[in-house]
Coordinates of C-alpha atoms in Angstrom, one line a residue:
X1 CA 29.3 -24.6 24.0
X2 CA 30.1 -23.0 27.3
X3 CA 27.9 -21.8 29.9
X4 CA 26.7 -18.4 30.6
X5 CA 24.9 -16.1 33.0
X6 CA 22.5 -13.8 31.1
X7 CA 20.7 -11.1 32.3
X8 CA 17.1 -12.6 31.9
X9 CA 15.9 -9.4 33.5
X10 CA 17.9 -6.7 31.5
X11 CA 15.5 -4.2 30.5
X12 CA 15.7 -1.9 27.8
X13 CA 15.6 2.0 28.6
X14 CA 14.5 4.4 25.4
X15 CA 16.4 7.7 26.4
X16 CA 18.8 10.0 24.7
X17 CA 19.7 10.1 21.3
X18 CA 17.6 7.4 20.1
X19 CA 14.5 9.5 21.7
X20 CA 15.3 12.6 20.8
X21 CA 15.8 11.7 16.9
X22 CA 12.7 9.8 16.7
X23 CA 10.3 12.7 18.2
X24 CA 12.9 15.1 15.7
X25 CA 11.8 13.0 12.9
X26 CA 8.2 12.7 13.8
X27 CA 7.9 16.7 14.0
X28 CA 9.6 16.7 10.5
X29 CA 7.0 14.5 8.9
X30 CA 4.4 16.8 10.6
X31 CA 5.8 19.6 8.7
X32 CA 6.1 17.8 5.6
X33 CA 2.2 17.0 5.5
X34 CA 1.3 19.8 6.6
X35 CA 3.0 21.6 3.9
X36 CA 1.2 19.6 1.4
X37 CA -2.1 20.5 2.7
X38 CA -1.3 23.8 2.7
X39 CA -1.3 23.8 -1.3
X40 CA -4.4 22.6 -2.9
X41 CA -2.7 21.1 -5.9
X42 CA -0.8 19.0 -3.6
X43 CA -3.7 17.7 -1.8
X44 CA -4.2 14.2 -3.2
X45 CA -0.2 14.1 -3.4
X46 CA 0.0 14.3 -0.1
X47 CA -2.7 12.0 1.1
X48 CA -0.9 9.1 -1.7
X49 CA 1.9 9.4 0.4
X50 CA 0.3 9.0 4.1
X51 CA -1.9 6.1 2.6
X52 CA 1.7 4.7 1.3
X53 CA 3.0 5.0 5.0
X54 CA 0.2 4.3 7.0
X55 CA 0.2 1.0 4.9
X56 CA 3.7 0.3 5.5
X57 CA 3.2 0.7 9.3
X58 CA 0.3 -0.9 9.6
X59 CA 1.9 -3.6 7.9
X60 CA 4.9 -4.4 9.5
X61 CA 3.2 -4.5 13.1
X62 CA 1.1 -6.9 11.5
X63 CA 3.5 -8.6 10.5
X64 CA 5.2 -8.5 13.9
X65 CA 2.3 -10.0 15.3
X66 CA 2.4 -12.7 12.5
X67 CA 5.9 -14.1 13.1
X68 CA 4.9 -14.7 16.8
X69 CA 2.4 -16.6 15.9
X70 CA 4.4 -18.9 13.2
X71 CA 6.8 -19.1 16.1
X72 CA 4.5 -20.3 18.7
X73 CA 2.8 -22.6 15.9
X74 CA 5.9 -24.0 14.9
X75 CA 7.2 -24.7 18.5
X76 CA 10.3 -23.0 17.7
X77 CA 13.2 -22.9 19.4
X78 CA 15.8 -20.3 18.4
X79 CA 13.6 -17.6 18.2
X80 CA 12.5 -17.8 21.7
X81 CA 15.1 -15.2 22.8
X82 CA 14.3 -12.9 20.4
X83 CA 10.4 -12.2 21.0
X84 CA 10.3 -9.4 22.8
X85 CA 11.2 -7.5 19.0
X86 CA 8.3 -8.4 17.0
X87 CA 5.9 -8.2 20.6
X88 CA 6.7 -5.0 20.8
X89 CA 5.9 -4.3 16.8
X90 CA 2.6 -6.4 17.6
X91 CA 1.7 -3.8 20.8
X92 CA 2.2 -1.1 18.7
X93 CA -0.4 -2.4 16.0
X94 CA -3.6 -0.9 17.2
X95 CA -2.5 2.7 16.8
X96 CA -1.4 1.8 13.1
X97 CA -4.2 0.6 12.4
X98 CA -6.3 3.7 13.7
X99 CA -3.8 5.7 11.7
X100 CA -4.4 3.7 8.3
X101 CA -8.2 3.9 9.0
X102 CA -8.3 7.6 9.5
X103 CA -6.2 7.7 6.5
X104 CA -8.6 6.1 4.4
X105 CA -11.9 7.7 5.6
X106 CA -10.5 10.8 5.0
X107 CA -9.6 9.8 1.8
X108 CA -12.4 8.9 0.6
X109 CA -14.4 11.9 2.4
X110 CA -12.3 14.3 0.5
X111 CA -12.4 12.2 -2.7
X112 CA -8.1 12.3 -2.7
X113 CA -7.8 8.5 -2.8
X114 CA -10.0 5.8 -4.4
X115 CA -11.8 8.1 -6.8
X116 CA -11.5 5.3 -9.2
X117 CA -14.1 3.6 -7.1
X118 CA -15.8 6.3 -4.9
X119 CA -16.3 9.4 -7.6
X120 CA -20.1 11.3 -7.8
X121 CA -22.3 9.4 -10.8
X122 CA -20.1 6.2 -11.2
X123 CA -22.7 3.9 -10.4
X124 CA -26.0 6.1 -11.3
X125 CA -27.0 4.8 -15.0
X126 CA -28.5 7.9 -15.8
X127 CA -25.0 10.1 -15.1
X128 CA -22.7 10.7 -17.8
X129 CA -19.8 9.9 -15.5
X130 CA -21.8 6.2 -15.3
X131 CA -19.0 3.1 -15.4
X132 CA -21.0 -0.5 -16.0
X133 CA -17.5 -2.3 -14.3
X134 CA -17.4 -0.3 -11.5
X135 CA -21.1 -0.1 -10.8
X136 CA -20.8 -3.9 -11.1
X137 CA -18.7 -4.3 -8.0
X138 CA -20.7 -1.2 -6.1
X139 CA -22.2 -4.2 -3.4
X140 CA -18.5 -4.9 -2.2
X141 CA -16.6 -1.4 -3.2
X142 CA -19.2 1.8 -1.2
X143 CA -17.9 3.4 1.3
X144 CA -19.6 2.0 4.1
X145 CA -18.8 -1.9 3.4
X146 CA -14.9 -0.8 2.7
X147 CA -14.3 1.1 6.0
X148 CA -16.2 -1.9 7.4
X149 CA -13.6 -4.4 6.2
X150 CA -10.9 -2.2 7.8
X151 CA -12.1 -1.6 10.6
X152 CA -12.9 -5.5 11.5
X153 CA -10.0 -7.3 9.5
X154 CA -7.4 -4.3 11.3
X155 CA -9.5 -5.0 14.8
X156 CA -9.3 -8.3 14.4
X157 CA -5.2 -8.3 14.1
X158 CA -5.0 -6.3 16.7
X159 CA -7.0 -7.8 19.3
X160 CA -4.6 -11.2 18.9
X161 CA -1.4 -9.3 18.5
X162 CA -2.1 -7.7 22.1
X163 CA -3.4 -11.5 23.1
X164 CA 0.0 -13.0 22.2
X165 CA 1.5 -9.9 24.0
X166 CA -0.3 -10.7 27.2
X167 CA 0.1 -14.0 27.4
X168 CA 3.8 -13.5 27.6
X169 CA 3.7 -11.2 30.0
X170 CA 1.7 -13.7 32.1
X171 CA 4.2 -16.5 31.7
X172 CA 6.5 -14.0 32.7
X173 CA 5.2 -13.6 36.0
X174 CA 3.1 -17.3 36.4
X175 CA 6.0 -19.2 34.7
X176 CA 4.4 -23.1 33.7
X177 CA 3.0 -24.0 29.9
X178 CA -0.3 -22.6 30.8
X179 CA 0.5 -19.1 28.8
X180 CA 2.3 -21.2 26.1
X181 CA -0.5 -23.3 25.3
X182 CA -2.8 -20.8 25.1
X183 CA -0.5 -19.1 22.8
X184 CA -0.3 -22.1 20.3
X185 CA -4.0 -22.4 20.2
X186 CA -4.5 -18.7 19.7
X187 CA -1.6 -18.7 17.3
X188 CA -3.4 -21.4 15.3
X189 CA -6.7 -19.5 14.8
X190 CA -4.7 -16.3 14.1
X191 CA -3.2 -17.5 11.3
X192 CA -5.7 -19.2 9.5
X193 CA -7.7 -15.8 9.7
X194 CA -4.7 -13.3 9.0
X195 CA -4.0 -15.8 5.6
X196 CA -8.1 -15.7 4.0
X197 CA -7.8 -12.3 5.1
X198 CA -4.5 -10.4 4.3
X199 CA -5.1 -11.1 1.0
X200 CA -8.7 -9.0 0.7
X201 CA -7.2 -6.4 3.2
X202 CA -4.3 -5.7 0.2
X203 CA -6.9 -6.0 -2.4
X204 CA -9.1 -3.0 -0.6
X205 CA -6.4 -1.1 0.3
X206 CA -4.0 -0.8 -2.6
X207 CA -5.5 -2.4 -5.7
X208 CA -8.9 -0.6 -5.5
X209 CA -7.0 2.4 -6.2
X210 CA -7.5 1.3 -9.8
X211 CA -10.7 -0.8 -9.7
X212 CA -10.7 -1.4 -13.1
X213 CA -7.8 -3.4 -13.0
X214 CA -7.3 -6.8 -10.7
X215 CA -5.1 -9.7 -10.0
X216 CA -5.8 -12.7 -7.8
X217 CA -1.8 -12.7 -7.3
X218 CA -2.2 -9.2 -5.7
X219 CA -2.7 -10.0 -1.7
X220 CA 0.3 -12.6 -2.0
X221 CA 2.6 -10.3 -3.1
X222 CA 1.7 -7.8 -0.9
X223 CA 2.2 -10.6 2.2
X224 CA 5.1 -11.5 0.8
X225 CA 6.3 -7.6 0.8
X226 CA 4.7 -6.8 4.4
X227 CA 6.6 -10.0 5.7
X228 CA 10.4 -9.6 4.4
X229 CA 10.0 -5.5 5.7
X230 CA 9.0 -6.9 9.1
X231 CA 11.9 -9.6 9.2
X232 CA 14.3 -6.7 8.0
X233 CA 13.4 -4.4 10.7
X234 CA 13.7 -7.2 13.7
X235 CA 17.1 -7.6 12.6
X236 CA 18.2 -3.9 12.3
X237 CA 16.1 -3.2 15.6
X238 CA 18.0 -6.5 17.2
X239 CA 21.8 -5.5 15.4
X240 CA 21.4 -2.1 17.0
X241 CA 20.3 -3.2 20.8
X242 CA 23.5 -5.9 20.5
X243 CA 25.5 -3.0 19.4
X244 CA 24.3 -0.8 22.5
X245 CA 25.4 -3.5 24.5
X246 CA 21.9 -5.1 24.9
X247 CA 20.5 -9.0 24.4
X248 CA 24.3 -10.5 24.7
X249 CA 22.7 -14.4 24.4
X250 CA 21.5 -13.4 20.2
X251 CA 24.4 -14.6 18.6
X252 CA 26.0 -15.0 14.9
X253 CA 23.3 -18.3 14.5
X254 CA 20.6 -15.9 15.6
X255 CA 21.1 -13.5 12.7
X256 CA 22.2 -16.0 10.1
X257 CA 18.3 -17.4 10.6
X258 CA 17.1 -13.7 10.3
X259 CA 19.1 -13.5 7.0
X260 CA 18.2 -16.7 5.5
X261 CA 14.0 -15.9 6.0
X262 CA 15.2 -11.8 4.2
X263 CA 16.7 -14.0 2.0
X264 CA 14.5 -16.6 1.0
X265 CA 10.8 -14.3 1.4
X266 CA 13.1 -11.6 -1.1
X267 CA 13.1 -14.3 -3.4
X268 CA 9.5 -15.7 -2.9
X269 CA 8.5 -11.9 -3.6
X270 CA 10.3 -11.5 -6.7
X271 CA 8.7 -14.6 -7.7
X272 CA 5.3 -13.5 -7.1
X273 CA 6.0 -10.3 -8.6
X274 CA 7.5 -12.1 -11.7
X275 CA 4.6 -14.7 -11.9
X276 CA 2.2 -12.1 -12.0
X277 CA 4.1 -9.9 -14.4
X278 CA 4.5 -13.0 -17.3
X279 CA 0.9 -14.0 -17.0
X280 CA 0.0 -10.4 -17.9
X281 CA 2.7 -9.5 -20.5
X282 CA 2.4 -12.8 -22.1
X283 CA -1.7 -12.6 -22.2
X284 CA -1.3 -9.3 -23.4
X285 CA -5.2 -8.6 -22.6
X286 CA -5.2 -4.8 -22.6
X287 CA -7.4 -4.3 -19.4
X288 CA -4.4 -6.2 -17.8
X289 CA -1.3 -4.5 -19.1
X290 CA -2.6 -1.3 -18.6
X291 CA -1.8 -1.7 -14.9
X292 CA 2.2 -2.6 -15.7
X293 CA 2.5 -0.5 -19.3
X294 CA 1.7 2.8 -17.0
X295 CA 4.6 1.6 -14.7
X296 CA 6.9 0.6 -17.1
X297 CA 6.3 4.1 -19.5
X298 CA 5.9 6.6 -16.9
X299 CA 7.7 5.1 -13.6
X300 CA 10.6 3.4 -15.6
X301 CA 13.0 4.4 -13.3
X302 CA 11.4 2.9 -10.3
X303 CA 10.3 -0.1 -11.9
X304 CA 13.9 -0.9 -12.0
X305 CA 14.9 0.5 -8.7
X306 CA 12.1 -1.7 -7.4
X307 CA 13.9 -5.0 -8.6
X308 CA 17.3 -4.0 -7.8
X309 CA 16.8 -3.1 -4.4
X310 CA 14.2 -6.1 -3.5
X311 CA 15.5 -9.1 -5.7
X312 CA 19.4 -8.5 -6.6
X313 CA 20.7 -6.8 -3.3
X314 CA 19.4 -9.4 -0.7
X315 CA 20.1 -12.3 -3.0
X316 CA 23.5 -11.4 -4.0
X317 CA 24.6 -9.6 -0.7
X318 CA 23.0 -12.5 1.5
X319 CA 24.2 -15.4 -0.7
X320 CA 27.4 -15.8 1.4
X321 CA 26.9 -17.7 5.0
X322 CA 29.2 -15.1 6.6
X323 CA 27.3 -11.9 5.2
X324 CA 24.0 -13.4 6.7
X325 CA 26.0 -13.8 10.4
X326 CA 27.8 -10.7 10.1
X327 CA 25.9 -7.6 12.1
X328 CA 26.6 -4.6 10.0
X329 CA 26.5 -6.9 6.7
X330 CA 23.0 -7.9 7.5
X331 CA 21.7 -4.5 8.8
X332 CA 23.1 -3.4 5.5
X333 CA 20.9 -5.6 3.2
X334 CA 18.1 -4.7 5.9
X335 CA 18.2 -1.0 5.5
X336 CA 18.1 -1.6 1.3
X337 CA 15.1 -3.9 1.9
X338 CA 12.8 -1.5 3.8
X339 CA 14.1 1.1 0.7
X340 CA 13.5 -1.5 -1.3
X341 CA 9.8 -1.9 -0.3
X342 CA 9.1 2.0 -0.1
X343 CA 9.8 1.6 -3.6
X344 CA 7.6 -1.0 -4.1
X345 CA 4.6 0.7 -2.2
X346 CA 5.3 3.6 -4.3
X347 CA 5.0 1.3 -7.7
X348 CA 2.1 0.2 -6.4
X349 CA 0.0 3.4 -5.1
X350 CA 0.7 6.6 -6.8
X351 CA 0.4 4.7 -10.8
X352 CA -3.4 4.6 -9.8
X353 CA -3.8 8.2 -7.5
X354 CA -1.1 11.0 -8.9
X355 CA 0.0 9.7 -11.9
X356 CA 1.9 11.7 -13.8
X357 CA 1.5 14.4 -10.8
X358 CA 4.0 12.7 -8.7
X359 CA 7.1 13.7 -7.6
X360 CA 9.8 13.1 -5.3
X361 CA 10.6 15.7 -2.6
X362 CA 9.9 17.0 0.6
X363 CA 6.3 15.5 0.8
X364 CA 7.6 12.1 0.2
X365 CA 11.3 12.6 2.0
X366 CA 9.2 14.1 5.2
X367 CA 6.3 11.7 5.4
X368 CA 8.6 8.7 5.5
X369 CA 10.9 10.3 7.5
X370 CA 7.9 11.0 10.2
X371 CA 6.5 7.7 9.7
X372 CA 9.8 5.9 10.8
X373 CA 9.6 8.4 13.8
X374 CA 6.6 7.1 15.1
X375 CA 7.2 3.6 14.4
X376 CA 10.9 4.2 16.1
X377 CA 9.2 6.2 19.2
X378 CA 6.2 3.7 19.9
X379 CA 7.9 0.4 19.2
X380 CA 10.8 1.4 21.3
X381 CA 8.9 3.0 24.0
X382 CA 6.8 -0.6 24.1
X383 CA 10.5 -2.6 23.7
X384 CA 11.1 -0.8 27.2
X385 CA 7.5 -1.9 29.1
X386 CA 9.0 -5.4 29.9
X387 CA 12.2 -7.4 30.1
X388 CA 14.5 -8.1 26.9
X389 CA 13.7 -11.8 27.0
X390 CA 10.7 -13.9 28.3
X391 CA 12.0 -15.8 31.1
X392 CA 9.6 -18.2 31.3
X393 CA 9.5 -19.7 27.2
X394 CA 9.6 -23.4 28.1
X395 CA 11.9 -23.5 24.8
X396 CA 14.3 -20.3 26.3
X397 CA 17.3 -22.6 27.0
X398 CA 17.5 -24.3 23.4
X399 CA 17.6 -20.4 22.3
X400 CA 20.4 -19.4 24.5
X401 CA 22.3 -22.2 23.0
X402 CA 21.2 -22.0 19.6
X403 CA 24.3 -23.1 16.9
X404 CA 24.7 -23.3 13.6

């Protein structure tokens, strides 16, 4: 390998186009939700689909935050020069998580999302709306206790995300292993608590919407889903900043690691979404199949989509060593992931609010198309705080010369 004389101080600047698109965008998804709360009968339609985003943002700066800490647990190398991507998804997670939580207050204020759970009489014996299974779980699904959860599990995240963030903004300026070590021991405790509690965060959020229903499988295939869309979006976010003429040191070995995790994580989330799919169809319990004949009957088509985009397009498109290193190959598969997974969300959300009520349309169209404003303003706008690559990583060097 030859030498080289990076730019460790090249900064990012979030102007122009990319701005003006991304505040576009954000003004269309305004328009969108507030044309659905303009019509009464669209009401809870409308709120299925902010709940559906706000998940998905919340998730992937999660997420964001998650694969710094796997990387600082790890002690990996080849990632080092790469950081700045997922720091600045991690610095963006507290507002998406104040988003998500206003979300689902005001969902269950207006009675538009977990009605399942949170309806007048459910758990008062002497109503004729009285239901024994949900009145069992009343001491961990009430209001108060739920919100709760969010609130700390969501705080929690995002108190170590902006840790991990400003730590490495410290070793930017103090240099030494002093940031680094603190990062590995934060890293450590992070991850232990993000994995007990991912898993009860997906369980609140999503499968309470039909609180009759429940699978212990649930919170690992959401994880598995929140952590391939966050990997698909670093490498679009990193193939478009190379293709602007930014971060020159990520090269072909660089990407062909970001394809092989979208790779593998696509298959560990079809397996998980197969696994829990046989143990139900071959039990064939009806309080279990209920969950996946409603999808498979009423949502046929995107029951299918769902698998085509998130099992058969990574695997088969990514198979090859050369799609994996190739830029506009891998942003590609990327782009038909985070379709992929709006799929998914949608499988997994408006079965158990809209039902047969939902559509596809403007509400859905403009809410996404708003959400990926925000995410594209804020993430960008945080990509531009600090430098393009932390100077200081004692493990920079073995990035820069990463091969494969």
């Amino acid at each position: 390998m030859g030498t080289h004389n990076y730019n460790l101080s090249e900064q990012f600047e979030f102007a122009g186009k990319a701005k003006t698109l991304s505040i576009v965008a954000i003004v269309i998804g305004i328009a969108a939700i507030v044309y659905g709360f303009l019509d009464h009968a669209l009401h809870e339609r409308t709120f299925s689909n902010l709940l559906l985003m706000a998940y998905y943002f919340a998730c992937v700066c999660m997420s964001g935050a998650f694969f710094l800490a796997v990387q600082f647990v790890a002690q990996a190398g080849w990632s080092a020069s790469i950081l700045r991507v997922p720091q600045a998804m991690a610095r963006t997670l507290p507002l998406a998580a104040i988003i998500l939580i206003v979300v689902c207050g005001l969902g269950l204020y207006t009675h538009d999302l977990y009605h399942h759970w949170n309806a007048p009489g459910l758990t008062d014996e002497s109503s004729p709306n009285y239901d024994k299974l949900i009145a069992g779980k009343a001491v961990f699904l009430n209001v108060p206790f739920f919100l709760g959860r969010q609130v700390v599990f969501l705080g929690v995240y995002s108190i170590f995300a902006m840790l991990l963030v400003k730590l490495s903004a410290n070793e930017d300026l103090a240099g030494g292993l002093n940031s680094y070590k603190k990062s590995f021991k934060y890293s450590c405790i992070f991850l232990v608590i993000y994995g007990f509690t991912t898993p009860i965060f997906a369980f609140d959020t999503i499968m309470s919407l039909e609180a009759h229903w429940f699978s212990t499988m649930f919170g690992w295939y959401n994880f598995a889903a929140m952590w391939v869309s966050s990997l698909a979006i670093m490498a679009i976010i990193i193939v478009l900043l190379r293709k602007n003429g930014y971060m020159s040191w990520v090269n072909n070995s660089h990407l062909h690691n970001l394809g092989q995790f979208i790779f593998g994580f696509s298959i560990f989330w079809t397996y998980v979404w197969f696994a829990q799919f046989l143990l139900i169809y071959y039990a064939n319990i009806p309080e279990e199949t209920v969950y996946f004949y409603k999808r498979f009957e009423s949502f046929k088509f995107w029951f299918f989509l769902n698998l085509v985009l998130n099992f058969l397009s990574p695997v088969l498109l990514l198979m090859d060593r050369d799609n994996k290193r190739s830029d506009n190959k891998l942003m590609f598969v990327s782009i038909l992931v985070l379709i992929g997974h709006w799929v998914d969300y949608y499988q997994m959300i408006m079965p158990g609010t809209v039902a047969e009520e939902a559509g596809f349309g403007f509400i859905e169209i403009g809410t996404a198309v708003g959400f990926v404003g925000l995410f594209t303003f804020t993430v960008l706008s945080n990509l531009a705080k600090t430098p393009l690559v932390a100077k200081n990583h004692p493990f920079l060097q073995e990035s820069l010369h990463h091969h494969l």
